[in-house]
Coordinates of C-alpha atoms in Angstrom, one line a residue:
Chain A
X1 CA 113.7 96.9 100.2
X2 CA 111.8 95.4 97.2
X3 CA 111.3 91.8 96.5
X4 CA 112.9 91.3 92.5
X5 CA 112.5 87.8 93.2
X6 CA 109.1 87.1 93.4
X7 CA 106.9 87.0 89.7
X8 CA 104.2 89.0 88.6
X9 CA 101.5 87.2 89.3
X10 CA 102.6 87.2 93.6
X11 CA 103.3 90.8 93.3
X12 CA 99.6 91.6 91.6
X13 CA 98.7 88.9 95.3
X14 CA 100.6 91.2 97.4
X15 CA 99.3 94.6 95.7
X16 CA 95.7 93.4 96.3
X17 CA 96.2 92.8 100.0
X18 CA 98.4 96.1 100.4
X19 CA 96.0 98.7 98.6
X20 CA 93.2 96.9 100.9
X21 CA 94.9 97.8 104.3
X22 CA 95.5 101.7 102.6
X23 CA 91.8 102.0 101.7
X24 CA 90.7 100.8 105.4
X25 CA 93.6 103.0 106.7
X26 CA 92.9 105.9 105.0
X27 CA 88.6 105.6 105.6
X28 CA 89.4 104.4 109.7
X29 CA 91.5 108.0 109.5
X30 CA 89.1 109.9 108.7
X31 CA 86.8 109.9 112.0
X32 CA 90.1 111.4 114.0
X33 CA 88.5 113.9 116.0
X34 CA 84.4 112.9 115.4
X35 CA 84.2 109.6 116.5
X36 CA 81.5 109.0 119.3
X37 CA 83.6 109.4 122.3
X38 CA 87.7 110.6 123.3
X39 CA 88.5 106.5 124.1
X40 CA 87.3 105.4 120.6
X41 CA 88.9 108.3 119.2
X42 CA 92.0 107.5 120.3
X43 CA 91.6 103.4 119.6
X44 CA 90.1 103.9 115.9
X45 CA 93.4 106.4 115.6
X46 CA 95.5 103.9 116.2
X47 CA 94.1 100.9 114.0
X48 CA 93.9 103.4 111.3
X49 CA 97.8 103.6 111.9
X50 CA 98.2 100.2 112.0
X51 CA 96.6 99.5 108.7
X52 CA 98.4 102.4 107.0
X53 CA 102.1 100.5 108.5
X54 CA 100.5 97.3 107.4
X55 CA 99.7 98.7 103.4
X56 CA 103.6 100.7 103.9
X57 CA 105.1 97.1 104.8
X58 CA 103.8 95.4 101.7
X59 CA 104.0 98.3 99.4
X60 CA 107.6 98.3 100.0
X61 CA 108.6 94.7 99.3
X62 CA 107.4 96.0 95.5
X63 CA 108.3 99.1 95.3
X64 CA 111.0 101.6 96.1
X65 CA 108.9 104.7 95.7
X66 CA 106.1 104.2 98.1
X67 CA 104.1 106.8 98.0
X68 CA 104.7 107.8 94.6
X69 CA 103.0 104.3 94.0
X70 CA 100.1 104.0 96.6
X71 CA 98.9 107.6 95.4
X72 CA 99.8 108.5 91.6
X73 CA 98.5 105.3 90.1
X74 CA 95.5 105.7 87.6
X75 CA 92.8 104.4 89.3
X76 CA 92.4 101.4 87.4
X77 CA 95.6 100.0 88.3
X78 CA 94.9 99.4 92.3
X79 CA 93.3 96.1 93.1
X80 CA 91.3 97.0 96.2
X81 CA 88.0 95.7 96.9
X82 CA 84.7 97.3 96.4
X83 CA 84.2 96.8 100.1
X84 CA 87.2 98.7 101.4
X85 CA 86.6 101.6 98.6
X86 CA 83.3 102.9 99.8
X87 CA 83.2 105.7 102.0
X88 CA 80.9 105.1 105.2
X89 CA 80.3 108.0 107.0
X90 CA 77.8 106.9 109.5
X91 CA 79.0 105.3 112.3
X92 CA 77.5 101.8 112.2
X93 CA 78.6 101.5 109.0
X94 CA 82.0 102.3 109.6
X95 CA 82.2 99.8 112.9
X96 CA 80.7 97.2 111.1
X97 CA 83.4 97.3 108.1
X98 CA 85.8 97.1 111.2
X99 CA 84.5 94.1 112.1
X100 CA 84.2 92.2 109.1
X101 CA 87.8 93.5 107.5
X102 CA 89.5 92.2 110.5
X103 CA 87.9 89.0 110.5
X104 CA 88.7 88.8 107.2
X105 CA 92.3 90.4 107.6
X106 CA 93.2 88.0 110.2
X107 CA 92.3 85.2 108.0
X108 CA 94.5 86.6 105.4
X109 CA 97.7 87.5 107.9
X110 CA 97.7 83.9 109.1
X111 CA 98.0 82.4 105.7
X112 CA 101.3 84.6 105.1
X113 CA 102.5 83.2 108.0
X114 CA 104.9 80.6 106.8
X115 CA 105.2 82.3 103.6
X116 CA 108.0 81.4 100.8
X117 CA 108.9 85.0 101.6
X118 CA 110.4 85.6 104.7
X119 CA 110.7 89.6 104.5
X120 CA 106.6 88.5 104.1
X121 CA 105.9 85.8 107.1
X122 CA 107.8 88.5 109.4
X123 CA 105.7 91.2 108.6
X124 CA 102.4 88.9 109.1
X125 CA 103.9 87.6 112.4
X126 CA 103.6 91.7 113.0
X127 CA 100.3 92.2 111.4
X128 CA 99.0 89.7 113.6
X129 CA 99.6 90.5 116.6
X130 CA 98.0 94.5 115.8
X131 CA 95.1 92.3 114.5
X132 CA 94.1 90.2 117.5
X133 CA 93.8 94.1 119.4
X134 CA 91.3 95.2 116.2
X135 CA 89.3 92.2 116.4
X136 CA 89.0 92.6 120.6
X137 CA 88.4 96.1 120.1
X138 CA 85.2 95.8 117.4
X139 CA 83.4 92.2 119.0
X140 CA 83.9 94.2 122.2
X141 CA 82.1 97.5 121.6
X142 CA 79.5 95.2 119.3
X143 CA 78.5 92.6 121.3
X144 CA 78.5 95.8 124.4
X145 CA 76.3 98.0 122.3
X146 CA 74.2 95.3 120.6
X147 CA 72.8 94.5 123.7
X148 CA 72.7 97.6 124.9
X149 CA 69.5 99.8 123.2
X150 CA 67.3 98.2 120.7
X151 CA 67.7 101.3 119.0
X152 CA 71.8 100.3 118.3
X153 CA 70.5 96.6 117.5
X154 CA 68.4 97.8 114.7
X155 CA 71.4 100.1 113.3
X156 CA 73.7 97.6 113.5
X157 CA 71.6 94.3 112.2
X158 CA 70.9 96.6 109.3
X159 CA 74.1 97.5 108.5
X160 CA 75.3 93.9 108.6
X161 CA 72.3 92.8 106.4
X162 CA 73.9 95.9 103.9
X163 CA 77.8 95.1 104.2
X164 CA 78.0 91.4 104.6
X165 CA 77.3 90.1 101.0
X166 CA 79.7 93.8 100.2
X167 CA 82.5 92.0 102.5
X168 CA 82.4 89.1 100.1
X169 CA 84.4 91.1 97.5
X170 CA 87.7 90.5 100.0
X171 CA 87.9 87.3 98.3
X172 CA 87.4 88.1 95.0
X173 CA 90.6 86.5 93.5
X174 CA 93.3 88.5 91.5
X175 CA 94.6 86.8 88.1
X176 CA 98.2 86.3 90.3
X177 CA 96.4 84.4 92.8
X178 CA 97.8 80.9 90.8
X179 CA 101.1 82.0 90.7
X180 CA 101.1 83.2 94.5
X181 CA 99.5 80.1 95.6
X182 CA 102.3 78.0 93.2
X183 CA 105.3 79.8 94.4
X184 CA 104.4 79.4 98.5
X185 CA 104.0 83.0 98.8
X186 CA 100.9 82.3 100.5
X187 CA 99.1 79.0 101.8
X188 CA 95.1 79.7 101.0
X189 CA 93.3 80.5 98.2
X190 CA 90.5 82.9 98.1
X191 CA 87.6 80.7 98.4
X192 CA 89.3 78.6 100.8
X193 CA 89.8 81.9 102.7
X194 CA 86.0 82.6 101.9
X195 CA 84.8 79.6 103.4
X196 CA 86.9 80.2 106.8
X197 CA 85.4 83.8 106.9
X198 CA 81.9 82.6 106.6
X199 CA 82.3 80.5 109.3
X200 CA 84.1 83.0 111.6
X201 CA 81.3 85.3 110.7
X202 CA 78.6 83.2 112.0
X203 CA 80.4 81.7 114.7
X204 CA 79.9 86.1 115.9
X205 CA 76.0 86.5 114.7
X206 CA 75.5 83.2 117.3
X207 CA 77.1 84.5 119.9
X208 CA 75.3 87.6 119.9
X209 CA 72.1 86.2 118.9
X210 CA 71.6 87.0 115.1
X211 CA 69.8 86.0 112.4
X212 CA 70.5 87.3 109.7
X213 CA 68.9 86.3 105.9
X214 CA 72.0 85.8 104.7
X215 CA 73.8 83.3 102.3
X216 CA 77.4 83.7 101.6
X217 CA 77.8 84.1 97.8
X218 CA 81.1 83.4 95.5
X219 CA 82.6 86.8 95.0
X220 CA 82.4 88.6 91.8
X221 CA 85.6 88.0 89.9
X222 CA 86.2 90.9 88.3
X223 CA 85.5 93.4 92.0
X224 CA 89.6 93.5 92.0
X225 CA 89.5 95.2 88.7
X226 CA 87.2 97.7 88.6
X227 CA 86.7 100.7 91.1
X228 CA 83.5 101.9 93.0
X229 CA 81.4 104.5 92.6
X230 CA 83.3 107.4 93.9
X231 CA 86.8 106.1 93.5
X232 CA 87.7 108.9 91.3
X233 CA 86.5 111.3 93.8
X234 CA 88.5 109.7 96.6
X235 CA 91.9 109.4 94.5
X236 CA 91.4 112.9 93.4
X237 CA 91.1 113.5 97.5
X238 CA 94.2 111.6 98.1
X239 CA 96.1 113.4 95.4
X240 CA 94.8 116.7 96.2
X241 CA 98.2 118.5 97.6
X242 CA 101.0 116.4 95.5
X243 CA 98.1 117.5 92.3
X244 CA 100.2 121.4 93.5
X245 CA 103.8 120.6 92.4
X246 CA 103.6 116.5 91.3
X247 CA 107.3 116.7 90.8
X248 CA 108.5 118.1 94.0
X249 CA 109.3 116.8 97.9
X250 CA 106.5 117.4 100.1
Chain B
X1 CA 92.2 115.6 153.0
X2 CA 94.1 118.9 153.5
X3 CA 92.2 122.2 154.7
X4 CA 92.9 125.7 155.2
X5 CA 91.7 128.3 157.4
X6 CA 91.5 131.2 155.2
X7 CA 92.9 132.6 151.9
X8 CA 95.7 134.0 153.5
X9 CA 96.9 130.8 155.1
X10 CA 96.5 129.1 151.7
X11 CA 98.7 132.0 149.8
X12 CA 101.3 130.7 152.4
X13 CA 100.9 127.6 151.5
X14 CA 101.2 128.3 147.8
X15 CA 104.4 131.0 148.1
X16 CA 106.1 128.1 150.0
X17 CA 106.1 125.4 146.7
X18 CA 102.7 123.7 148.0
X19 CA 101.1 121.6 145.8
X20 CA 97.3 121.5 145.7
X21 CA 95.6 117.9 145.0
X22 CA 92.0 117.0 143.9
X23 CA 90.8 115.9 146.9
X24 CA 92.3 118.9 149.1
X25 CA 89.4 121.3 150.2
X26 CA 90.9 124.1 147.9
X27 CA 89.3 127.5 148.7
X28 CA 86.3 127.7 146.1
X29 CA 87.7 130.9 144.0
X30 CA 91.3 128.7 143.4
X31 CA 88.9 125.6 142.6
X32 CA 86.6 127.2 140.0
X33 CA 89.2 129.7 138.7
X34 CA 91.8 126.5 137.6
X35 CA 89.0 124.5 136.7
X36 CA 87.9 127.2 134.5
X37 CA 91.6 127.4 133.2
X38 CA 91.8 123.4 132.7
X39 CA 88.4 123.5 130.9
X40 CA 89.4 125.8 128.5
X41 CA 92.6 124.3 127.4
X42 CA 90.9 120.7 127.6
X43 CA 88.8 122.4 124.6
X44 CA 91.3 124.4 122.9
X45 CA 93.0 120.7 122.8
X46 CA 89.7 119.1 120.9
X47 CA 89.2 121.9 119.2
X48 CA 92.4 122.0 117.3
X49 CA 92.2 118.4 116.6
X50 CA 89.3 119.7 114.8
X51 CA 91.0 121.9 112.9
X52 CA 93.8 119.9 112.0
X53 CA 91.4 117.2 111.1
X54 CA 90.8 118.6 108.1
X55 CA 93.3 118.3 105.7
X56 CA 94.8 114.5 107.1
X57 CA 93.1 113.4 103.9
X58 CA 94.9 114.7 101.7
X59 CA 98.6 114.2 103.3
X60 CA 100.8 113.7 100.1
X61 CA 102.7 110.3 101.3
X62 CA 101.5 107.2 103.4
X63 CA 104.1 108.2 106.1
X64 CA 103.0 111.8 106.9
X65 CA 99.3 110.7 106.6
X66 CA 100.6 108.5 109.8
X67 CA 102.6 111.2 111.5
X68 CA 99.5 113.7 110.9
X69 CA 97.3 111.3 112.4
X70 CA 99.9 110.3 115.3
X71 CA 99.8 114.6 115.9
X72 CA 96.0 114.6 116.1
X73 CA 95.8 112.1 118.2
X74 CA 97.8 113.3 120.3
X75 CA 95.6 116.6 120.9
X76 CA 92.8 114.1 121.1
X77 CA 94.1 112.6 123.6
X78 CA 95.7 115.5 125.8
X79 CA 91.4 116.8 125.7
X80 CA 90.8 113.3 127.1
X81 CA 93.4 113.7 130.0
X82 CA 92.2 117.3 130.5
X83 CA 88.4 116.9 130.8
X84 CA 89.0 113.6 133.4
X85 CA 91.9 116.3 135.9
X86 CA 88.7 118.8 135.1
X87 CA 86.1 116.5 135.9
X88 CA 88.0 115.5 138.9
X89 CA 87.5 119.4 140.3
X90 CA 83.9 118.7 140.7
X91 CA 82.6 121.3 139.2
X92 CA 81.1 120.2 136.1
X93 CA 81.2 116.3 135.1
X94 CA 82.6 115.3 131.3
X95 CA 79.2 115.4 129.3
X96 CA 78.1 118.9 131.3
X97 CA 81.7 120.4 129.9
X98 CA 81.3 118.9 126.0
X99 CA 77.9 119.5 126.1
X100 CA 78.3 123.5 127.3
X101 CA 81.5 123.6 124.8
X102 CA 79.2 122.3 121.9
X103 CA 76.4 124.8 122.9
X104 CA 78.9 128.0 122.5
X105 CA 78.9 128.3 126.3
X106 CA 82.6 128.0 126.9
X107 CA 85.7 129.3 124.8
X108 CA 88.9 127.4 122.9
X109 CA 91.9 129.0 122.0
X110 CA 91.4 131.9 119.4
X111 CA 93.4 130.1 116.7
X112 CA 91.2 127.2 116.5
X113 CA 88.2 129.6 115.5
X114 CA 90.2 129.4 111.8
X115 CA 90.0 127.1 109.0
X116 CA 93.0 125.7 107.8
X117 CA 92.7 126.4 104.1
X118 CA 95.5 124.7 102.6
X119 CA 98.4 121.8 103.3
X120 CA 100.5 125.0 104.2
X121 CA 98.2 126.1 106.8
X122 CA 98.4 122.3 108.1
X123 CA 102.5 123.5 108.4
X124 CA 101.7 126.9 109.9
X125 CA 99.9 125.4 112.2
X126 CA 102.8 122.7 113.7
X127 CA 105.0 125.8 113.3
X128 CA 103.4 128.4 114.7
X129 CA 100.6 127.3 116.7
X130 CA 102.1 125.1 118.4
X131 CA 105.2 126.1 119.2
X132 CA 103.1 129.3 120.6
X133 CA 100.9 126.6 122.5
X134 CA 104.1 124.8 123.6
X135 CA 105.6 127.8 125.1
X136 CA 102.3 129.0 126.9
X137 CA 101.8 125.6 128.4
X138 CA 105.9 125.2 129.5
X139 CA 105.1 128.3 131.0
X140 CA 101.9 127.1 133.1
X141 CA 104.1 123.2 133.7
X142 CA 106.7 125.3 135.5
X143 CA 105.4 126.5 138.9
X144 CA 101.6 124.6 138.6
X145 CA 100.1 124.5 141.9
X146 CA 97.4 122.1 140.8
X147 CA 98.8 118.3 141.2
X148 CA 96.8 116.3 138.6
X149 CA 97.5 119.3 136.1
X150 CA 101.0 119.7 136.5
X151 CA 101.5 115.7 136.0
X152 CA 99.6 115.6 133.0
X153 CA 101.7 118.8 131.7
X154 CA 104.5 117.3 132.0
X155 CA 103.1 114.8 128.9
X156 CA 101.7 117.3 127.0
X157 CA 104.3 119.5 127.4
X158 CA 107.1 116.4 126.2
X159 CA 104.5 115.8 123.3
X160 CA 104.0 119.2 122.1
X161 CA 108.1 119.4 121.7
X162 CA 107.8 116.9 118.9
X163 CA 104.9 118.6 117.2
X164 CA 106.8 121.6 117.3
X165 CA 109.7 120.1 116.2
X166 CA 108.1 118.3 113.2
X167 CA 106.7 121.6 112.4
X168 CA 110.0 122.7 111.7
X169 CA 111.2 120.4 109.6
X170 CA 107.9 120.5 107.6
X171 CA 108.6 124.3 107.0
X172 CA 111.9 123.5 106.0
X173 CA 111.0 121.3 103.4
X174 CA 108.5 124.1 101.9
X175 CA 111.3 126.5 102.4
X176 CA 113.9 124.5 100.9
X177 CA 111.3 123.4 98.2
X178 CA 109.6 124.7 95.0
X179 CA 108.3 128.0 94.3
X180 CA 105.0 126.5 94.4
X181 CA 106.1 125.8 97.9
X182 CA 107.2 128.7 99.0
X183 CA 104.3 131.0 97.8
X184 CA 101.9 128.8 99.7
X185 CA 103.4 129.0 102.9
X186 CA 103.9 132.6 102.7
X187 CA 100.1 132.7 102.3
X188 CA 99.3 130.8 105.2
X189 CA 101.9 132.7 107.4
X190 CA 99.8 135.8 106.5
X191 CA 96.6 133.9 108.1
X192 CA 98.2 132.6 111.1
X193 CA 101.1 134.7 112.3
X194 CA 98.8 137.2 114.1
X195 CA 96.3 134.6 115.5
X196 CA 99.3 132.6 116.5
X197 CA 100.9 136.0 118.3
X198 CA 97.4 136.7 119.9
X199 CA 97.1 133.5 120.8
X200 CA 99.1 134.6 124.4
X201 CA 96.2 136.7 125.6
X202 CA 95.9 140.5 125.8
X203 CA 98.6 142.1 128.7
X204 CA 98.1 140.0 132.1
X205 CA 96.2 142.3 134.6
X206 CA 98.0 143.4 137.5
X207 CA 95.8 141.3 140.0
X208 CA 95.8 137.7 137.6
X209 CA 94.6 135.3 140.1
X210 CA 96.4 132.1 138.1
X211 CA 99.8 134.1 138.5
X212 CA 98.7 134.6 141.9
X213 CA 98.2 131.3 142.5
X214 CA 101.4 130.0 140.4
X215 CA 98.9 128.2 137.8
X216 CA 101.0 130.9 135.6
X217 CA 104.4 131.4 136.0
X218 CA 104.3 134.2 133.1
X219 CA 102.8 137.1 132.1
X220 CA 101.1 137.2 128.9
X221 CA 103.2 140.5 127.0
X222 CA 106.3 138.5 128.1
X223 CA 105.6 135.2 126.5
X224 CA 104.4 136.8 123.5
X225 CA 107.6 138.8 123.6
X226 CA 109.9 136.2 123.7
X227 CA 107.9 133.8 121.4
X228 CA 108.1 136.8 118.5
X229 CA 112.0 137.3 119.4
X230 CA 112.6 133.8 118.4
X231 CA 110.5 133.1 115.1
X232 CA 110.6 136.6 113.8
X233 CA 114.4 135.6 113.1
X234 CA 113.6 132.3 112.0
X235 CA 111.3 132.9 109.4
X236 CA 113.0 135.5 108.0
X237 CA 116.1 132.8 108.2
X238 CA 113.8 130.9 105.9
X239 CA 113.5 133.7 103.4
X240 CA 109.9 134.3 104.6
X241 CA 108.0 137.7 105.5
X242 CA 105.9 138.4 108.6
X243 CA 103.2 140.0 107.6
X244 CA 103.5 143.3 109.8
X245 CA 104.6 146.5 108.1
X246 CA 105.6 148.0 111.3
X247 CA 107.6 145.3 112.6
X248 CA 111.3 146.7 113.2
X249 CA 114.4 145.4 115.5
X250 CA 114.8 148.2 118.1
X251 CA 118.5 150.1 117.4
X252 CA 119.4 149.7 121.5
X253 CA 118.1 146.4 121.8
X254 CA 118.2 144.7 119.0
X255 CA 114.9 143.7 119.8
X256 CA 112.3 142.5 117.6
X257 CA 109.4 145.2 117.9
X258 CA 105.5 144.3 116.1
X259 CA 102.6 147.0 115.4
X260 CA 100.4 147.6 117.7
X261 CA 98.3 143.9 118.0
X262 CA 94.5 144.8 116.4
X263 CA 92.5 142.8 119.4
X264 CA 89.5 142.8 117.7
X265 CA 89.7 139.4 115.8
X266 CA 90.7 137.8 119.6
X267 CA 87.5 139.1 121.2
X268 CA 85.9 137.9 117.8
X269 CA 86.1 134.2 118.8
X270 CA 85.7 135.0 122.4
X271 CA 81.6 135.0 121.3
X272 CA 82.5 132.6 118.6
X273 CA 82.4 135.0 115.8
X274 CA 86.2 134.1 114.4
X275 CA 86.1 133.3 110.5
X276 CA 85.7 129.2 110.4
X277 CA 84.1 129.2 114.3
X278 CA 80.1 128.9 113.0
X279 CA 81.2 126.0 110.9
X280 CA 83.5 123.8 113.5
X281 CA 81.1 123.9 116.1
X282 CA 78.0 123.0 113.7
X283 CA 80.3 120.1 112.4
X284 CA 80.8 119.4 116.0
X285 CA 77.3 119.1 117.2
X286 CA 75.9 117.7 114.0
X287 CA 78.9 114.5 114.8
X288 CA 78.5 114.5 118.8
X289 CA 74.2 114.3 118.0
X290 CA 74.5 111.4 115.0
X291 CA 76.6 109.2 117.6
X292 CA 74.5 109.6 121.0
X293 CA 72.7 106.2 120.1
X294 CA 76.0 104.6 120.2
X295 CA 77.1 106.6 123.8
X296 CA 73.7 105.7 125.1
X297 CA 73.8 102.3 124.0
X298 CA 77.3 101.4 126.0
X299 CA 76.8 104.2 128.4
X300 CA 79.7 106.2 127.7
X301 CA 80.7 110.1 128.1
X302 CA 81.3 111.9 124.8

């Protein structure tokens, strides 16, 4: 069911926010079957599902061909951020993206909330609700294993002194932004959403006692636009089987 | 806490419908024979999340990326539930059974000991393998003497019906599809048919303790027999060939009749010699080893 109704500029709003939640999905998938232990197998599984429905949701209130569109694009025409494009493949890296996306995502779920878009508001009231489980599941097994070696202290404090100013790029504003903002499609801008993050952010590194040298910085403008190192390689990764017979079922 | 005086009395017990629980004091040959049996297929169940692992990336739609995953985790999740009725046995705890799996001290299923080389294989493998899993493990649900193993069966079992069933209607779509299509599952059902045939076990011995014991309700030679009577047909229905020259339905019967199965690739994996088995396991132990800070640090199994 696509949305004809909304402009170009909300759509380019909603595309951003979609192609996020199929870059977490599709990175959280890959540690089925490696992640530390069965339980977290099965829990990063299922949050990896959740952001692929969450990317499927919004990709179809644009288009009618949904994977045709969230794979075949050129790579210059998704508007993820740099922070959701990097492969992580160690594992502190990987839970400490979970826990700064879904801070983040939650922000951006509630501001759909009481969109212009109903089809929209119902599918954040949906999103949310998966999202309060994420954010329980990653502040529980930090603030667990943060205290619980000094070894996995100085793994993770490092990799949050690495990804927080990269998490910054989740509000790196699209050109649509105005026009979503305008219309009531959502409720909060990107640096309003920046400034709500931040503060969520720290509100964690206090609880668990951290100190980290760290300022948060206007995102780069341009992040949504251009693709990380590696994107191609990725793309190519995602494309590898439809690449056989682009024209056919699979 | 049930007791018995002697093997006898508990073959009684057994030919009567008993059913034995974890904290019954089993005779020691029925304990370390089903946990032996349990272990196995706990790490036959991991394992083949492994192996399926490997091509998730590259599912060509959002939807089956989702379904794929949904599959695996599902395996995942049946190892979890195995290792825990395992661990229950007291014989070896959780970390002792991954640790001896990762060290190449205990055996998975021979078809796990392959590499899945392309999105076909993925399909082969829902088709096949598990449809050969799901009727070995119907098989073992049926009579189960074991308590905790029969209950958690009865989920695998109802899970491994839909992964069989979404193997068929993958392979229908390949069959149904392009030439492209159709070429590369024929090429994957020449890698897997004969693991997935072998996949039952050589002939049951006359004196199998687990059909003894009702952990088996079948002999090996006639699950494999009934498994190649119903997807010899239906891949030839497809327009597909089995990859076995001497394969011929037999005039009286009507029977579907193979070659003589070649058991050396089976005993292959048994010492973990099978084509992909050097690289799973080192994948394996190279994740399990760059995650112990993270066990150790919340005090978790593996």
């Amino acid at each position: 069911m696509t949305l004809v109704s909304i402009d170009d500029g909300a759509r380019e709003y909603l595309l951003a926010l979609a192609d996020d939640e199929h870059m977490m999905g599709s990175h959280l998938a890959w540690w089925i079957g490696i992640a530390p232990f069965l339980e977290e197998d099965l829990s990063l599984c299922s949050i990896a599902q959740d952001e692929l429905g969450h990317a499927i949701a919004v990709y179809e209130l644009l288009v009618d061909d949904v994977d045709h569109f969230a794979l075949r694009r050129q790579p210059s025409e998704y508007r993820s951020c740099s922070f959701v494009e990097m492969a992580l493949p160690q594992w502190e890296d990987t839970l400490i993206r979970h826990w700064l996306y879904d801070v983040g995502e939650q922000i951006r779920w509630n501001a759909l909330v009481d969109s212009s878009v109903p089809e929209l508001s119902s599918i954040a009231q949906r999103a949310l609700a998966e999202e309060s489980f994420h954010r329980s599941h990653s502040t529980l097994l930090l603030r667990r294993s943060l205290s619980g070696s000094e070894e996995a202290r100085q793994r993770l404090v490092s990799s949050m002194e690495s990804l927080l100013p990269q998490s910054m790029t989740m509000w790196s504003p699209v050109t649509g932004e105005v026009a979503a903002l305008a219309g009531g499609v959502t409720s909060l801008s990107s640096s309003d959403a920046e400034t709500a993050y931040s503060e969520a952010v720290q509100a964690d590194l206090n609880e668990w006692g951290i100190s980290l040298n760290w300022a948060p910085t206007s995102a780069p403008h341009n992040d949504r636009v251009d693709r990380v190192e590696g994107f191609d390689e990725f793309h190519a990764s995602l494309n590898l089987v439809l690449d056989l017979d682009p024209d056919t079922e699979w | 806490m049930r007791t018995w005086a002697d093997l006898d009395e508990f073959q009684a017990f057994l030919d009567d419908g008993g059913m034995v629980e974890a904290d019954d004091d089993m005779p020691e040959e029925y304990r370390h024979e089903v946990f032996r049996f349990i272990e196995f297929h706990a790490n036959s169940e991991l394992m083949g999340g492994l192996t399926e692992r490997d091509w998730i990336p590259h599912s060509p739609g959002l939807r089956l990326k989702q379904i794929f995953l949904a599959k695996t985790q599902d395996e995942i999740g049946h190892a979890h539930l195995l290792f825990m009725v395992a661990a229950d046995m007291g014989v070896k705890t959780r970390d002792e059974m991954m640790n001896d799996l990762l060290a190449g001290k205990t055996r998975f299923h021979n078809v796990f000991h392959y590499r899945a080389e392309t999105w076909a294989d993925q399909i082969a493998i829902a088709f096949l393998v598990d449809a050969a899993a799901f009727a070995s493990q119907r098989a073992v649900f049926a009579k189960c003497t074991y308590g905790p193993y029969k209950r958690i069966l009865r989920r695998i079992v109802g899970e491994e019906g839909f992964h069989m069933r979404h193997g068929e209607e993958m392979l229908l779509k390949m069959a149904s599809g392009s030439q492209v299509q159709r070429d590369l599952f024929q090429a994957a059902l020449e890698r897997w048919w004969w693991p997935a045939v072998q996949l039952f076990g050589p002939d049951s011995p006359p004196d199998d303790p687990l059909l003894k014991w009702y952990i088996k309700s079948e002999r090996n030679e006639v699950l494999r027999h009934a498994y190649v009577q119903k997807y010899v047909p239906l891949l030839h229905g497809y327009g597909f060939t089995v990859p076995d020259d001497g394969l011929h339905q037999d005039p009286d019967t009507g029977e579907w009749m193979m070659s003589e199965i070649d058991w050396a690739p089976l005993k292959a994996t048994f010492s973990n010699a099978g084509p992909d088995s050097a690289r799973r396991l080192a994948n394996a132990v190279r994740n399990h080893a760059e995650s112990a800070w993270f066990r150790e640090s919340i005090g978790v199994s593996a």
